[in-house]
Amino acid sequence: MTLSTITIIIPTYNRPQRIRTCLESLLTLEYPPDLWDVIVVNDGGATSFDGLDDDFLALLPIQLLTIENAGPATARNHGANQAKGELIAFTDDDCEVQSDWLSSAVDALQSAEVQAVGGTMINAYPDSISAETWQTYIEYLQTQLCTKDDQPLLLPSNNIIYHRATFI
């Protein structure tokens, strides 16, 4: 298997503890550390980076960018335009990635027919009725919106990896 370089892009807005927890999960990645980097895009928040001290940031190959508030899609696109990796991985500031997240995606992206890979989401807030409703809705749509060979057509933006050229 050929290993690709990957840029992980995370939009954030005034959730300093959540972005820190998300970034801490990246420290567990089993993918070679010299082959991935992170771009966190602050979507105009005043406190987005408050929980990120220099000692913590030194643990990651990271860029912190700030744009004028325009929503998470604009923040993702801004990060993608700055990305250097052959692959672009997206997650959200309230997500924690699994240690095999990148290696599993790279395995799936080895096929010439595959241009994007998405994964499942596990609701971290089961006591939240809105989070549970969203989880149920996404799971339902993923079972209904599929290709003829049962490949999902809905890949949520908090767990998706593209070939950079495909995304751009």
PDB file of C-alpha atoms in Angstrom:
ATOM      1  CA  MET A   1       0.000   0.000   0.000  1.00  0.00           C
ATOM      2  CA  THR A   2       1.237   3.462  -0.927  1.00  0.00           C
ATOM      3  CA  LEU A   3       0.844   5.983   1.862  1.00  0.00           C
ATOM      4  CA  SER A   4      -0.444   9.423   0.922  1.00  0.00           C
ATOM      5  CA  THR A   5       0.083  12.765   2.579  1.00  0.00           C
ATOM      6  CA  ILE A   6      -3.064  14.009   4.288  1.00  0.00           C
ATOM      7  CA  THR A   7      -4.232  17.409   5.470  1.00  0.00           C
ATOM      8  CA  ILE A   8      -6.895  17.274   8.176  1.00  0.00           C
ATOM      9  CA  ILE A   9      -9.220  20.276   8.188  1.00  0.00           C
ATOM     10  CA  ILE A  10     -11.354  21.212  11.177  1.00  0.00           C
ATOM     11  CA  PRO A  11     -13.694  24.220  11.262  1.00  0.00           C
ATOM     12  CA  THR A  12     -14.394  25.701  14.692  1.00  0.00           C
ATOM     13  CA  TYR A  13     -16.346  28.525  16.248  1.00  0.00           C
ATOM     14  CA  ASN A  14     -16.010  29.485  19.928  1.00  0.00           C
ATOM     15  CA  ARG A  15     -15.691  25.947  21.305  1.00  0.00           C
ATOM     16  CA  PRO A  16     -12.181  25.944  22.775  1.00  0.00           C
ATOM     17  CA  GLN A  17     -12.626  22.834  24.922  1.00  0.00           C
ATOM     18  CA  ARG A  18     -14.192  20.833  22.112  1.00  0.00           C
ATOM     19  CA  ILE A  19     -11.453  21.706  19.602  1.00  0.00           C
ATOM     20  CA  ARG A  20      -8.817  20.736  22.155  1.00  0.00           C
ATOM     21  CA  THR A  21     -10.485  17.346  22.745  1.00  0.00           C
ATOM     22  CA  CYS A  22     -10.720  16.803  18.995  1.00  0.00           C
ATOM     23  CA  LEU A  23      -7.035  17.643  18.538  1.00  0.00           C
ATOM     24  CA  GLU A  24      -6.086  15.362  21.438  1.00  0.00           C
ATOM     25  CA  SER A  25      -7.739  12.486  19.569  1.00  0.00           C
ATOM     26  CA  LEU A  26      -5.439  13.175  16.599  1.00  0.00           C
ATOM     27  CA  LEU A  27      -2.470  12.424  18.842  1.00  0.00           C
ATOM     28  CA  THR A  28      -3.593   8.768  18.863  1.00  0.00           C
ATOM     29  CA  LEU A  29      -3.540   8.364  15.072  1.00  0.00           C
ATOM     30  CA  GLU A  30      -1.655   5.284  13.891  1.00  0.00           C
ATOM     31  CA  TYR A  31      -0.800   6.936  10.568  1.00  0.00           C
ATOM     32  CA  PRO A  32       2.859   8.032  10.190  1.00  0.00           C
ATOM     33  CA  PRO A  33       3.096  11.484  11.806  1.00  0.00           C
ATOM     34  CA  ASP A  34       5.297  12.906   9.059  1.00  0.00           C
ATOM     35  CA  LEU A  35       2.559  12.234   6.476  1.00  0.00           C
ATOM     36  CA  TRP A  36      -0.258  14.306   7.964  1.00  0.00           C
ATOM     37  CA  ASP A  37      -0.868  17.847   9.115  1.00  0.00           C
ATOM     38  CA  VAL A  38      -3.805  19.785  10.543  1.00  0.00           C
ATOM     39  CA  ILE A  39      -5.465  23.051   9.603  1.00  0.00           C
ATOM     40  CA  VAL A  40      -7.945  24.435  12.127  1.00  0.00           C
ATOM     41  CA  VAL A  41     -10.048  27.249  10.712  1.00  0.00           C
ATOM     42  CA  ASN A  42     -11.609  29.606  13.246  1.00  0.00           C
ATOM     43  CA  ASP A  43     -14.840  30.833  11.691  1.00  0.00           C
ATOM     44  CA  GLY A  44     -14.561  34.300  13.239  1.00  0.00           C
ATOM     45  CA  GLY A  45     -14.989  33.255  16.871  1.00  0.00           C
ATOM     46  CA  ALA A  46     -13.491  35.322  19.682  1.00  0.00           C
ATOM     47  CA  THR A  47     -12.557  32.357  21.924  1.00  0.00           C
ATOM     48  CA  SER A  48     -12.019  29.489  19.469  1.00  0.00           C
ATOM     49  CA  PHE A  49      -8.314  29.011  20.222  1.00  0.00           C
ATOM     50  CA  ASP A  50      -8.360  29.905  23.944  1.00  0.00           C
ATOM     51  CA  GLY A  51      -7.735  26.306  25.064  1.00  0.00           C
ATOM     52  CA  LEU A  52      -4.700  25.791  22.843  1.00  0.00           C
ATOM     53  CA  ASP A  53      -1.442  26.718  24.565  1.00  0.00           C
ATOM     54  CA  ASP A  54       1.976  26.657  22.894  1.00  0.00           C
ATOM     55  CA  ASP A  55       3.070  23.444  24.654  1.00  0.00           C
ATOM     56  CA  PHE A  56       0.027  21.592  23.336  1.00  0.00           C
ATOM     57  CA  LEU A  57       0.319  23.047  19.829  1.00  0.00           C
ATOM     58  CA  ALA A  58       3.951  21.900  19.665  1.00  0.00           C
ATOM     59  CA  LEU A  59       2.692  18.307  19.725  1.00  0.00           C
ATOM     60  CA  LEU A  60       0.949  18.667  16.366  1.00  0.00           C
ATOM     61  CA  PRO A  61       1.857  19.680  12.815  1.00  0.00           C
ATOM     62  CA  ILE A  62      -0.785  22.410  12.885  1.00  0.00           C
ATOM     63  CA  GLN A  63      -1.812  25.702  11.289  1.00  0.00           C
ATOM     64  CA  LEU A  64      -4.372  27.918  12.998  1.00  0.00           C
ATOM     65  CA  LEU A  65      -6.260  30.182  10.613  1.00  0.00           C
ATOM     66  CA  THR A  66      -8.993  32.731  11.254  1.00  0.00           C
ATOM     67  CA  ILE A  67     -11.541  33.941   8.746  1.00  0.00           C
ATOM     68  CA  GLU A  68     -14.536  36.241   8.972  1.00  0.00           C
ATOM     69  CA  ASN A  69     -17.612  34.380  10.198  1.00  0.00           C
ATOM     70  CA  ALA A  70     -19.302  32.709   7.220  1.00  0.00           C
ATOM     71  CA  GLY A  71     -20.205  29.225   8.445  1.00  0.00           C
ATOM     72  CA  PRO A  72     -18.459  25.842   8.592  1.00  0.00           C
ATOM     73  CA  ALA A  73     -18.632  25.137   4.841  1.00  0.00           C
ATOM     74  CA  THR A  74     -16.718  28.332   4.068  1.00  0.00           C
ATOM     75  CA  ALA A  75     -14.203  27.472   6.803  1.00  0.00           C
ATOM     76  CA  ARG A  76     -13.730  23.986   5.310  1.00  0.00           C
ATOM     77  CA  ASN A  77     -13.225  25.432   1.823  1.00  0.00           C
ATOM     78  CA  HIS A  78     -10.708  27.970   3.134  1.00  0.00           C
ATOM     79  CA  GLY A  79      -8.758  25.180   4.803  1.00  0.00           C
ATOM     80  CA  ALA A  80      -8.900  23.051   1.648  1.00  0.00           C
ATOM     81  CA  ASN A  81      -7.432  25.897  -0.373  1.00  0.00           C
ATOM     82  CA  GLN A  82      -4.464  25.970   2.037  1.00  0.00           C
ATOM     83  CA  ALA A  83      -4.036  22.172   2.165  1.00  0.00           C
ATOM     84  CA  LYS A  84      -0.855  20.580   0.863  1.00  0.00           C
ATOM     85  CA  GLY A  85      -1.789  16.906   1.331  1.00  0.00           C
ATOM     86  CA  GLU A  86      -2.655  14.553  -1.514  1.00  0.00           C
ATOM     87  CA  LEU A  87      -5.768  13.754   0.500  1.00  0.00           C
ATOM     88  CA  ILE A  88      -8.015  16.112   2.430  1.00  0.00           C
ATOM     89  CA  ALA A  89      -9.721  14.813   5.571  1.00  0.00           C
ATOM     90  CA  PHE A  90     -12.550  16.676   7.263  1.00  0.00           C
ATOM     91  CA  THR A  91     -13.832  16.337  10.788  1.00  0.00           C
ATOM     92  CA  ASP A  92     -15.596  18.721  13.163  1.00  0.00           C
ATOM     93  CA  ASP A  93     -14.470  20.318  16.400  1.00  0.00           C
ATOM     94  CA  ASP A  94     -16.930  18.260  18.438  1.00  0.00           C
ATOM     95  CA  CYS A  95     -15.654  14.950  17.043  1.00  0.00           C
ATOM     96  CA  GLU A  96     -13.026  12.541  18.282  1.00  0.00           C
ATOM     97  CA  VAL A  97     -11.389  10.409  15.607  1.00  0.00           C
ATOM     98  CA  GLN A  98     -10.428   6.784  16.020  1.00  0.00           C
ATOM     99  CA  SER A  99      -6.764   5.831  15.857  1.00  0.00           C
ATOM    100  CA  ASP A 100      -7.210   3.978  12.529  1.00  0.00           C
ATOM    101  CA  TRP A 101      -9.223   6.781  10.897  1.00  0.00           C
ATOM    102  CA  LEU A 102      -6.595   7.795   8.325  1.00  0.00           C
ATOM    103  CA  SER A 103      -5.131   4.353   7.638  1.00  0.00           C
ATOM    104  CA  SER A 104      -8.595   2.874   6.985  1.00  0.00           C
ATOM    105  CA  ALA A 105      -9.452   5.676   4.582  1.00  0.00           C
ATOM    106  CA  VAL A 106      -6.162   5.364   2.712  1.00  0.00           C
ATOM    107  CA  ASP A 107      -6.791   1.633   2.276  1.00  0.00           C
ATOM    108  CA  ALA A 108     -10.206   2.350   0.744  1.00  0.00           C
ATOM    109  CA  LEU A 109      -8.873   5.151  -1.470  1.00  0.00           C
ATOM    110  CA  GLN A 110      -6.333   2.830  -3.146  1.00  0.00           C
ATOM    111  CA  SER A 111      -8.977   1.827  -5.684  1.00  0.00           C
ATOM    112  CA  ALA A 112      -8.965   4.047  -8.779  1.00  0.00           C
ATOM    113  CA  GLU A 113     -12.773   4.197  -8.706  1.00  0.00           C
ATOM    114  CA  VAL A 114     -12.936   5.612  -5.176  1.00  0.00           C
ATOM    115  CA  GLN A 115     -12.615   9.383  -4.886  1.00  0.00           C
ATOM    116  CA  ALA A 116     -14.037   9.919  -1.402  1.00  0.00           C
ATOM    117  CA  VAL A 117     -14.495   7.825   1.724  1.00  0.00           C
ATOM    118  CA  GLY A 118     -16.789   8.506   4.630  1.00  0.00           C
ATOM    119  CA  GLY A 119     -17.340   6.724   7.870  1.00  0.00           C
ATOM    120  CA  THR A 120     -19.902   6.300  10.554  1.00  0.00           C
ATOM    121  CA  MET A 121     -20.580   8.705  13.370  1.00  0.00           C
ATOM    122  CA  ILE A 122     -21.123   7.753  16.972  1.00  0.00           C
ATOM    123  CA  ASN A 123     -23.208  10.215  18.928  1.00  0.00           C
ATOM    124  CA  ALA A 124     -21.181  11.379  21.922  1.00  0.00           C
ATOM    125  CA  TYR A 125     -24.248  13.033  23.454  1.00  0.00           C
ATOM    126  CA  PRO A 126     -26.871  10.252  23.846  1.00  0.00           C
ATOM    127  CA  ASP A 127     -28.737  12.274  26.484  1.00  0.00           C
ATOM    128  CA  SER A 128     -29.286  15.120  24.029  1.00  0.00           C
ATOM    129  CA  ILE A 129     -32.566  14.760  22.172  1.00  0.00           C
ATOM    130  CA  SER A 130     -31.336  16.960  19.311  1.00  0.00           C
ATOM    131  CA  ALA A 131     -28.095  14.979  18.943  1.00  0.00           C
ATOM    132  CA  GLU A 132     -29.983  11.665  19.010  1.00  0.00           C
ATOM    133  CA  THR A 133     -32.500  12.981  16.447  1.00  0.00           C
ATOM    134  CA  TRP A 134     -29.689  14.089  14.130  1.00  0.00           C
ATOM    135  CA  GLN A 135     -27.921  10.722  14.526  1.00  0.00           C
ATOM    136  CA  THR A 136     -31.111   8.819  13.658  1.00  0.00           C
ATOM    137  CA  TYR A 137     -31.785  11.077  10.678  1.00  0.00           C
ATOM    138  CA  ILE A 138     -28.280  10.647   9.235  1.00  0.00           C
ATOM    139  CA  GLU A 139     -28.360   6.866   9.734  1.00  0.00           C
ATOM    140  CA  TYR A 140     -31.726   6.679   7.982  1.00  0.00           C
ATOM    141  CA  LEU A 141     -30.572   8.779   5.029  1.00  0.00           C
ATOM    142  CA  GLN A 142     -27.427   6.686   4.662  1.00  0.00           C
ATOM    143  CA  THR A 143     -29.538   3.545   4.294  1.00  0.00           C
ATOM    144  CA  GLN A 144     -31.855   5.189   1.761  1.00  0.00           C
ATOM    145  CA  LEU A 145     -29.422   7.175  -0.390  1.00  0.00           C
ATOM    146  CA  CYS A 146     -27.218   4.502  -1.927  1.00  0.00           C
ATOM    147  CA  THR A 147     -25.855   3.429  -5.277  1.00  0.00           C
ATOM    148  CA  LYS A 148     -27.075   0.218  -6.963  1.00  0.00           C
ATOM    149  CA  ASP A 149     -24.327  -1.692  -5.148  1.00  0.00           C
ATOM    150  CA  ASP A 150     -25.314  -0.258  -1.725  1.00  0.00           C
ATOM    151  CA  GLN A 151     -22.550   2.340  -1.461  1.00  0.00           C
ATOM    152  CA  PRO A 152     -23.787   5.378   0.482  1.00  0.00           C
ATOM    153  CA  LEU A 153     -24.245   8.620  -1.400  1.00  0.00           C
ATOM    154  CA  LEU A 154     -24.469  10.689   1.776  1.00  0.00           C
ATOM    155  CA  LEU A 155     -21.119  11.190   3.473  1.00  0.00           C
ATOM    156  CA  PRO A 156     -21.372  13.677   6.369  1.00  0.00           C
ATOM    157  CA  SER A 157     -18.745  16.410   6.450  1.00  0.00           C
ATOM    158  CA  ASN A 158     -17.513  15.454   9.918  1.00  0.00           C
ATOM    159  CA  ASN A 159     -15.996  12.185   8.694  1.00  0.00           C
ATOM    160  CA  ILE A 160     -14.991  12.314   5.046  1.00  0.00           C
ATOM    161  CA  ILE A 161     -11.706  12.070   3.159  1.00  0.00           C
ATOM    162  CA  TYR A 162     -11.220  13.082  -0.486  1.00  0.00           C
ATOM    163  CA  HIS A 163      -8.468  12.971  -3.027  1.00  0.00           C
ATOM    164  CA  ARG A 164      -7.443  16.625  -2.959  1.00  0.00           C
ATOM    165  CA  ALA A 165      -7.873  17.024  -6.724  1.00  0.00           C
ATOM    166  CA  THR A 166     -11.408  15.634  -6.517  1.00  0.00           C
ATOM    167  CA  PHE A 167     -12.423  18.041  -3.777  1.00  0.00           C
ATOM    168  CA  ILE A 168     -10.853  21.099  -5.381  1.00  0.00           C
TER     169      ILE A 168
END
